[in-house]
mmCIF file of C-alpha atoms in Angstrom:
data_model
loop_
_atom_site.group_PDB
_atom_site.id
_atom_site.type_symbol
_atom_site.label_atom_id
_atom_site.label_comp_id
_atom_site.label_asym_id
_atom_site.label_seq_id
_atom_site.Cartn_x
_atom_site.Cartn_y
_atom_site.Cartn_z
ATOM 1 C CA UNK A 179 70.995 -71.991 67.319
ATOM 2 C CA UNK A 180 70.610 -74.384 64.446
ATOM 3 C CA UNK A 181 66.834 -75.163 64.365
ATOM 4 C CA UNK A 182 64.292 -73.487 62.154
ATOM 5 C CA UNK A 183 66.624 -71.882 59.627
ATOM 6 C CA UNK A 184 70.222 -70.893 59.246
ATOM 7 C CA UNK A 185 71.071 -67.462 60.609
ATOM 8 C CA UNK A 186 74.157 -65.389 60.620
ATOM 9 C CA UNK A 187 75.856 -64.223 63.670
ATOM 10 C CA UNK A 188 73.828 -61.025 63.527
ATOM 11 C CA UNK A 189 70.467 -62.876 63.598
ATOM 12 C CA UNK A 190 69.443 -62.255 59.876
ATOM 13 C CA UNK A 191 68.520 -64.979 57.466
ATOM 14 C CA UNK A 192 71.175 -66.085 55.076
ATOM 15 C CA UNK A 193 70.856 -64.365 51.720
ATOM 16 C CA UNK A 194 70.749 -67.633 49.814
ATOM 17 C CA UNK A 195 67.866 -69.130 51.783
ATOM 18 C CA UNK A 196 64.103 -68.322 51.613
ATOM 19 C CA UNK A 197 61.295 -69.010 53.975
ATOM 20 C CA UNK A 198 59.303 -72.045 52.928
ATOM 21 C CA UNK A 199 55.954 -71.174 51.082
ATOM 22 C CA UNK A 200 56.899 -67.511 50.311
ATOM 23 C CA UNK A 201 56.154 -66.211 46.743
ATOM 24 C CA UNK A 202 59.008 -64.858 44.781
ATOM 25 C CA UNK A 203 59.021 -61.117 43.950
ATOM 26 C CA UNK A 204 56.912 -60.545 40.788
ATOM 27 C CA UNK A 205 58.774 -59.400 37.752
ATOM 28 C CA UNK A 206 57.863 -55.979 36.160
ATOM 29 C CA UNK A 207 56.229 -56.050 32.698
ATOM 30 C CA UNK A 208 56.191 -53.001 30.323
ATOM 31 C CA UNK A 209 53.687 -52.917 27.379
ATOM 32 C CA UNK A 210 54.928 -49.615 25.999
ATOM 33 C CA UNK A 211 57.685 -51.412 24.138
ATOM 34 C CA UNK A 212 61.182 -50.141 23.628
ATOM 35 C CA UNK A 213 61.838 -46.439 23.616
ATOM 36 C CA UNK A 214 60.845 -44.840 20.266
ATOM 37 C CA UNK A 215 58.656 -47.758 19.040
ATOM 38 C CA UNK A 216 54.923 -47.314 18.024
ATOM 39 C CA UNK A 217 52.197 -49.080 19.919
ATOM 40 C CA UNK A 218 50.541 -51.405 17.330
ATOM 41 C CA UNK A 219 47.153 -51.226 19.064
ATOM 42 C CA UNK A 220 47.112 -47.419 18.969
ATOM 43 C CA UNK A 221 48.253 -47.380 15.338
ATOM 44 C CA UNK A 222 45.529 -49.828 14.336
ATOM 45 C CA UNK A 223 42.892 -47.695 16.121
ATOM 46 C CA UNK A 224 44.069 -44.549 14.314
ATOM 47 C CA UNK A 225 43.869 -46.294 10.962
ATOM 48 C CA UNK A 226 40.398 -47.560 11.800
ATOM 49 C CA UNK A 227 39.163 -44.043 12.638
ATOM 50 C CA UNK A 228 40.596 -42.644 9.391
ATOM 51 C CA UNK A 229 38.959 -45.418 7.360
ATOM 52 C CA UNK A 230 35.631 -44.855 9.156
ATOM 53 C CA UNK A 231 35.744 -41.103 8.380
ATOM 54 C CA UNK A 232 36.539 -41.797 4.733
ATOM 55 C CA UNK A 233 33.718 -44.325 4.492
ATOM 56 C CA UNK A 234 31.289 -41.844 6.037
ATOM 57 C CA UNK A 235 32.314 -39.204 3.487
ATOM 58 C CA UNK A 236 31.782 -41.650 0.634
ATOM 59 C CA UNK A 237 28.386 -42.571 2.050
ATOM 60 C CA UNK A 238 27.342 -38.914 2.301
ATOM 61 C CA UNK A 239 28.467 -38.203 -1.264
ATOM 62 C CA UNK A 240 26.591 -41.238 -2.524
ATOM 63 C CA UNK A 241 23.443 -40.166 -0.672
ATOM 64 C CA UNK A 242 23.687 -36.633 -2.115
ATOM 65 C CA UNK A 243 24.199 -37.964 -5.640
ATOM 66 C CA UNK A 244 21.284 -40.360 -5.237
ATOM 67 C CA UNK A 245 19.038 -37.527 -4.027
ATOM 68 C CA UNK A 246 19.979 -35.281 -6.945
ATOM 69 C CA UNK A 247 19.405 -38.112 -9.380
ATOM 70 C CA UNK A 248 15.978 -38.826 -7.877
ATOM 71 C CA UNK A 249 15.012 -35.158 -8.186
ATOM 72 C CA UNK A 250 16.205 -35.100 -11.796
ATOM 73 C CA UNK A 251 14.162 -38.205 -12.585
ATOM 74 C CA UNK A 252 11.022 -36.695 -11.028
ATOM 75 C CA UNK A 253 11.494 -33.396 -12.859
ATOM 76 C CA UNK A 254 12.096 -35.249 -16.136
ATOM 77 C CA UNK A 255 8.882 -37.237 -15.684
ATOM 78 C CA UNK A 256 6.859 -34.078 -15.071
ATOM 79 C CA UNK A 257 8.491 -32.337 -18.023
ATOM 80 C CA UNK A 258 7.810 -35.317 -20.267
ATOM 81 C CA UNK A 259 4.140 -35.461 -19.276
ATOM 82 C CA UNK A 260 3.591 -31.768 -20.000
ATOM 83 C CA UNK A 261 5.540 -31.968 -23.247
ATOM 84 C CA UNK A 262 3.538 -34.943 -24.495
ATOM 85 C CA UNK A 263 0.306 -33.037 -23.889
ATOM 86 C CA UNK A 264 1.535 -30.016 -25.809
ATOM 87 C CA UNK A 265 2.867 -32.106 -28.694
ATOM 88 C CA UNK A 266 -0.443 -33.944 -28.992
ATOM 89 C CA UNK A 267 -2.268 -30.608 -29.213
ATOM 90 C CA UNK A 268 0.176 -29.300 -31.802
ATOM 91 C CA UNK A 269 -0.131 -32.468 -33.869
ATOM 92 C CA UNK A 270 -3.914 -32.126 -33.936
ATOM 93 C CA UNK A 271 -3.700 -28.495 -35.013
ATOM 94 C CA UNK A 272 -1.181 -29.271 -37.740
ATOM 95 C CA UNK A 273 -3.368 -32.058 -39.103
ATOM 96 C CA UNK A 274 -6.294 -29.643 -39.180
ATOM 97 C CA UNK A 275 -4.171 -27.354 -41.352
ATOM 98 C CA UNK A 276 -3.459 -30.125 -43.808
ATOM 99 C CA UNK A 277 0.003 -31.267 -42.732
ATOM 100 C CA UNK A 278 0.492 -34.917 -43.774
ATOM 101 C CA UNK A 279 0.923 -37.372 -40.874
ATOM 102 C CA UNK A 280 4.222 -38.678 -42.261
ATOM 103 C CA UNK A 281 5.742 -35.242 -41.755
ATOM 104 C CA UNK A 282 4.899 -35.367 -38.045
ATOM 105 C CA UNK A 283 6.892 -38.562 -37.407
ATOM 106 C CA UNK A 284 10.580 -38.138 -36.458
ATOM 107 C CA UNK A 285 13.099 -39.550 -38.900
ATOM 108 C CA UNK A 286 15.675 -42.203 -37.850
ATOM 109 C CA UNK A 287 18.559 -39.658 -37.771
ATOM 110 C CA UNK A 288 16.498 -37.418 -35.498
ATOM 111 C CA UNK A 289 15.765 -40.347 -33.187
ATOM 112 C CA UNK A 290 19.460 -41.287 -33.095
ATOM 113 C CA UNK A 291 20.476 -37.730 -32.277
ATOM 114 C CA UNK A 292 17.881 -37.538 -29.486
ATOM 115 C CA UNK A 293 19.078 -40.829 -27.976
ATOM 116 C CA UNK A 294 22.670 -39.616 -28.102
ATOM 117 C CA UNK A 295 21.728 -36.354 -26.379
ATOM 118 C CA UNK A 296 20.019 -38.232 -23.518
ATOM 119 C CA UNK A 297 22.736 -40.842 -22.946
ATOM 120 C CA UNK A 298 24.247 -38.971 -20.012
ATOM 121 C CA UNK A 299 21.652 -39.958 -17.419
ATOM 122 C CA UNK A 300 18.649 -38.188 -15.848
ATOM 123 C CA UNK A 301 20.305 -34.761 -15.897
ATOM 124 C CA UNK A 302 20.955 -35.014 -19.632
ATOM 125 C CA UNK A 303 17.403 -36.231 -20.226
ATOM 126 C CA UNK A 304 16.001 -33.274 -18.273
ATOM 127 C CA UNK A 305 18.153 -30.825 -20.250
ATOM 128 C CA UNK A 306 16.996 -32.353 -23.543
ATOM 129 C CA UNK A 307 13.350 -32.159 -22.485
ATOM 130 C CA UNK A 308 13.717 -28.504 -21.512
ATOM 131 C CA UNK A 309 15.284 -27.761 -24.884
ATOM 132 C CA UNK A 310 12.346 -29.523 -26.530
ATOM 133 C CA UNK A 311 9.976 -27.378 -24.474
ATOM 134 C CA UNK A 312 11.666 -24.264 -25.863
ATOM 135 C CA UNK A 313 11.116 -25.498 -29.405
ATOM 136 C CA UNK A 314 7.503 -26.314 -28.521
ATOM 137 C CA UNK A 315 7.071 -22.729 -27.270
ATOM 138 C CA UNK A 316 8.327 -21.404 -30.596
ATOM 139 C CA UNK A 317 5.959 -23.726 -32.425
ATOM 140 C CA UNK A 318 3.027 -22.562 -30.296
ATOM 141 C CA UNK A 319 3.865 -18.948 -31.080
ATOM 142 C CA UNK A 320 3.877 -19.749 -34.782
ATOM 143 C CA UNK A 321 0.647 -21.723 -34.657
ATOM 144 C CA UNK A 322 -1.078 -19.011 -32.622
ATOM 145 C CA UNK A 323 -0.239 -16.274 -35.119
ATOM 146 C CA UNK A 324 -3.684 -16.726 -36.761
ATOM 147 C CA UNK A 325 -2.416 -16.808 -40.335
ATOM 148 C CA UNK A 326 0.486 -14.428 -39.655
ATOM 149 C CA UNK A 327 3.352 -16.817 -38.867
ATOM 150 C CA UNK A 328 5.978 -14.627 -40.499
ATOM 151 C CA UNK A 329 4.832 -11.483 -38.732
ATOM 152 C CA UNK A 330 4.885 -13.309 -35.388
ATOM 153 C CA UNK A 331 8.642 -13.660 -35.740
ATOM 154 C CA UNK A 332 9.144 -9.913 -36.311
ATOM 155 C CA UNK A 333 10.385 -7.602 -33.527
ATOM 156 C CA UNK A 334 7.471 -6.540 -31.290
ATOM 157 C CA UNK A 335 7.738 -2.814 -32.117
ATOM 158 C CA UNK A 336 7.684 -3.291 -35.867
ATOM 159 C CA UNK A 337 5.025 -5.992 -35.668
ATOM 160 C CA UNK A 338 2.697 -3.948 -33.453
ATOM 161 C CA UNK A 339 3.175 -0.897 -35.637
ATOM 162 C CA UNK A 340 1.227 -2.736 -38.344
ATOM 163 C CA UNK A 341 -1.744 -2.812 -35.962
ATOM 164 C CA UNK A 342 -1.558 0.638 -34.358
ATOM 165 C CA UNK A 343 -0.669 2.489 -37.570
ATOM 166 C CA UNK A 344 -3.783 1.847 -39.689
ATOM 167 C CA UNK A 345 -6.069 2.494 -36.726
ATOM 168 C CA UNK A 346 -4.280 5.764 -35.990
ATOM 169 C CA UNK A 347 -4.670 6.962 -39.607
ATOM 170 C CA UNK A 348 -8.312 5.950 -40.027
ATOM 171 C CA UNK A 349 -10.007 8.888 -38.285
ATOM 172 C CA UNK A 350 -7.637 11.604 -39.633
ATOM 173 C CA UNK A 351 -8.242 10.257 -43.143
ATOM 174 C CA UNK A 352 -12.022 10.564 -42.664
ATOM 175 C CA UNK A 353 -11.611 14.112 -41.356
ATOM 176 C CA UNK A 354 -9.532 15.135 -44.368
ATOM 177 C CA UNK A 355 -12.051 13.573 -46.750
ATOM 178 C CA UNK A 356 -14.941 15.496 -45.167
ATOM 179 C CA UNK A 357 -12.987 18.742 -45.237
ATOM 180 C CA UNK A 358 -12.133 18.317 -48.899
ATOM 181 C CA UNK A 359 -15.752 17.438 -49.713
ATOM 182 C CA UNK A 360 -17.577 20.066 -47.637
ATOM 183 C CA UNK A 361 -14.965 22.719 -46.967
ATOM 184 C CA UNK A 362 -15.385 24.686 -43.763
ATOM 185 C CA UNK A 363 -18.937 23.533 -43.316
ATOM 186 C CA UNK A 364 -20.747 22.057 -40.364
ATOM 187 C CA UNK A 365 -19.740 18.522 -41.326
ATOM 188 C CA UNK A 366 -16.052 19.347 -41.110
ATOM 189 C CA UNK A 367 -16.511 21.043 -37.753
ATOM 190 C CA UNK A 368 -18.461 18.054 -36.439
ATOM 191 C CA UNK A 369 -15.803 15.682 -37.719
ATOM 192 C CA UNK A 370 -13.091 17.761 -36.083
ATOM 193 C CA UNK A 371 -14.876 17.771 -32.718
ATOM 194 C CA UNK A 372 -15.738 14.084 -32.865
ATOM 195 C CA UNK A 373 -12.185 13.239 -33.807
ATOM 196 C CA UNK A 374 -10.668 14.624 -30.625
ATOM 197 C CA UNK A 375 -11.279 11.495 -28.459
ATOM 198 C CA UNK A 376 -10.586 9.089 -31.324
ATOM 199 C CA UNK A 377 -6.834 8.611 -30.575
ATOM 200 C CA UNK A 378 -7.794 6.935 -27.285
ATOM 201 C CA UNK A 379 -10.282 4.737 -29.126
ATOM 202 C CA UNK A 380 -7.654 3.806 -31.719
ATOM 203 C CA UNK A 381 -5.156 2.946 -28.988
ATOM 204 C CA UNK A 382 -7.632 0.660 -27.200
ATOM 205 C CA UNK A 383 -8.544 -1.035 -30.459
ATOM 206 C CA UNK A 384 -4.852 -1.532 -31.267
ATOM 207 C CA UNK A 385 -4.202 -2.912 -27.781
ATOM 208 C CA UNK A 386 -6.919 -5.516 -28.253
ATOM 209 C CA UNK A 387 -5.849 -6.258 -31.818
ATOM 210 C CA UNK A 388 -2.237 -6.962 -30.837
ATOM 211 C CA UNK A 389 -3.402 -9.421 -28.194
ATOM 212 C CA UNK A 390 -5.680 -11.163 -30.677
ATOM 213 C CA UNK A 391 -3.272 -11.350 -33.591
ATOM 214 C CA UNK A 392 -0.025 -12.047 -31.758
ATOM 215 C CA UNK A 393 -0.753 -13.992 -28.536
ATOM 216 C CA UNK A 394 2.258 -14.855 -26.384
ATOM 217 C CA UNK A 395 3.606 -18.404 -26.116
ATOM 218 C CA UNK A 396 2.641 -20.533 -23.143
ATOM 219 C CA UNK A 397 4.114 -18.973 -20.039
ATOM 220 C CA UNK A 398 5.410 -15.990 -22.020
ATOM 221 C CA UNK A 399 4.710 -12.275 -21.716
ATOM 222 C CA UNK A 400 2.591 -10.220 -24.067
ATOM 223 C CA UNK A 401 4.548 -7.473 -25.856
ATOM 224 C CA UNK A 402 2.021 -4.734 -26.646
ATOM 225 C CA UNK A 403 4.499 -1.799 -26.702
ATOM 226 C CA UNK A 404 1.966 0.545 -25.097
ATOM 227 C CA UNK A 405 4.115 3.688 -25.303
ATOM 228 C CA UNK A 406 4.751 3.227 -29.006
ATOM 229 C CA UNK A 407 1.063 2.553 -29.613
ATOM 230 C CA UNK A 408 -0.045 5.662 -27.727
ATOM 231 C CA UNK A 409 2.448 7.825 -29.622
ATOM 232 C CA UNK A 410 1.448 6.408 -33.010
ATOM 233 C CA UNK A 411 -2.262 6.945 -32.305
ATOM 234 C CA UNK A 412 -1.838 10.465 -30.939
ATOM 235 C CA UNK A 413 0.556 12.151 -33.366
ATOM 236 C CA UNK A 414 -1.475 11.830 -36.625
ATOM 237 C CA UNK A 415 -4.692 12.924 -34.905
ATOM 238 C CA UNK A 416 -3.036 15.997 -33.377
ATOM 239 C CA UNK A 417 -1.347 17.024 -36.622
ATOM 240 C CA UNK A 418 -4.469 16.616 -38.753
ATOM 241 C CA UNK A 419 -6.710 18.323 -36.209
ATOM 242 C CA UNK A 420 -4.329 21.277 -35.932
ATOM 243 C CA UNK A 421 -4.096 21.554 -39.715
ATOM 244 C CA UNK A 422 -7.865 21.472 -40.152
ATOM 245 C CA UNK A 423 -8.378 24.013 -37.425
ATOM 246 C CA UNK A 424 -5.912 26.416 -39.017
ATOM 247 C CA UNK A 425 -7.543 25.909 -42.422
ATOM 248 C CA UNK A 426 -10.991 26.651 -40.977
ATOM 249 C CA UNK A 427 -9.777 29.769 -39.239
ATOM 250 C CA UNK A 428 -8.085 30.951 -42.392
ATOM 251 C CA UNK A 429 -11.218 30.284 -44.455
#
């Protein structure tokens, strides 16, 4: 049979002929590339993720630094406001004591040194203001010494001894004077009896005197050295009272 299409003797179509209208077999495409090569799309995505992580880290660091800087600026403003108030009060007190106004104005070298110390940003400014507050505290302690600026700088034990000591010796001195003047009379006995509670009175008076003469700086703690004061007020009174009692018994 010759119609329709050429066939072999076995009835199959000839290998070189195709049916009219039939699509050819689609060819296979492979996007993976040759063996061992890197997919450019995957590599670009990996680089993008790494860059995004790095950018996020930079953003977080910048936000943290900005927050710390804002806190430093706020703290510096508060410190500056409080320091200005204290300096104004100190200036008024110094003028009342006769300090010339020209001595209260900073010199150009001092201004230059202060500007250099604060050139490092808000953190450096805050540190400089806190250092200035420490110097203001020392100045307040000196100004509050009520005429005893040198004694205010002494160690608390030695300084307070100047207050407790005279008060502790006052009553024993009166007792000795009465005994020498009257002997073992009624006046000496009365002085001895009345002198028994006087160490407590001397201690209380010394406690108040230390607070009045040597007030602490702003925000500081009062150093009254209570144990030393009690010992100083008690020992002379006990020794003098015991001596007078023995002298009276012997007389």
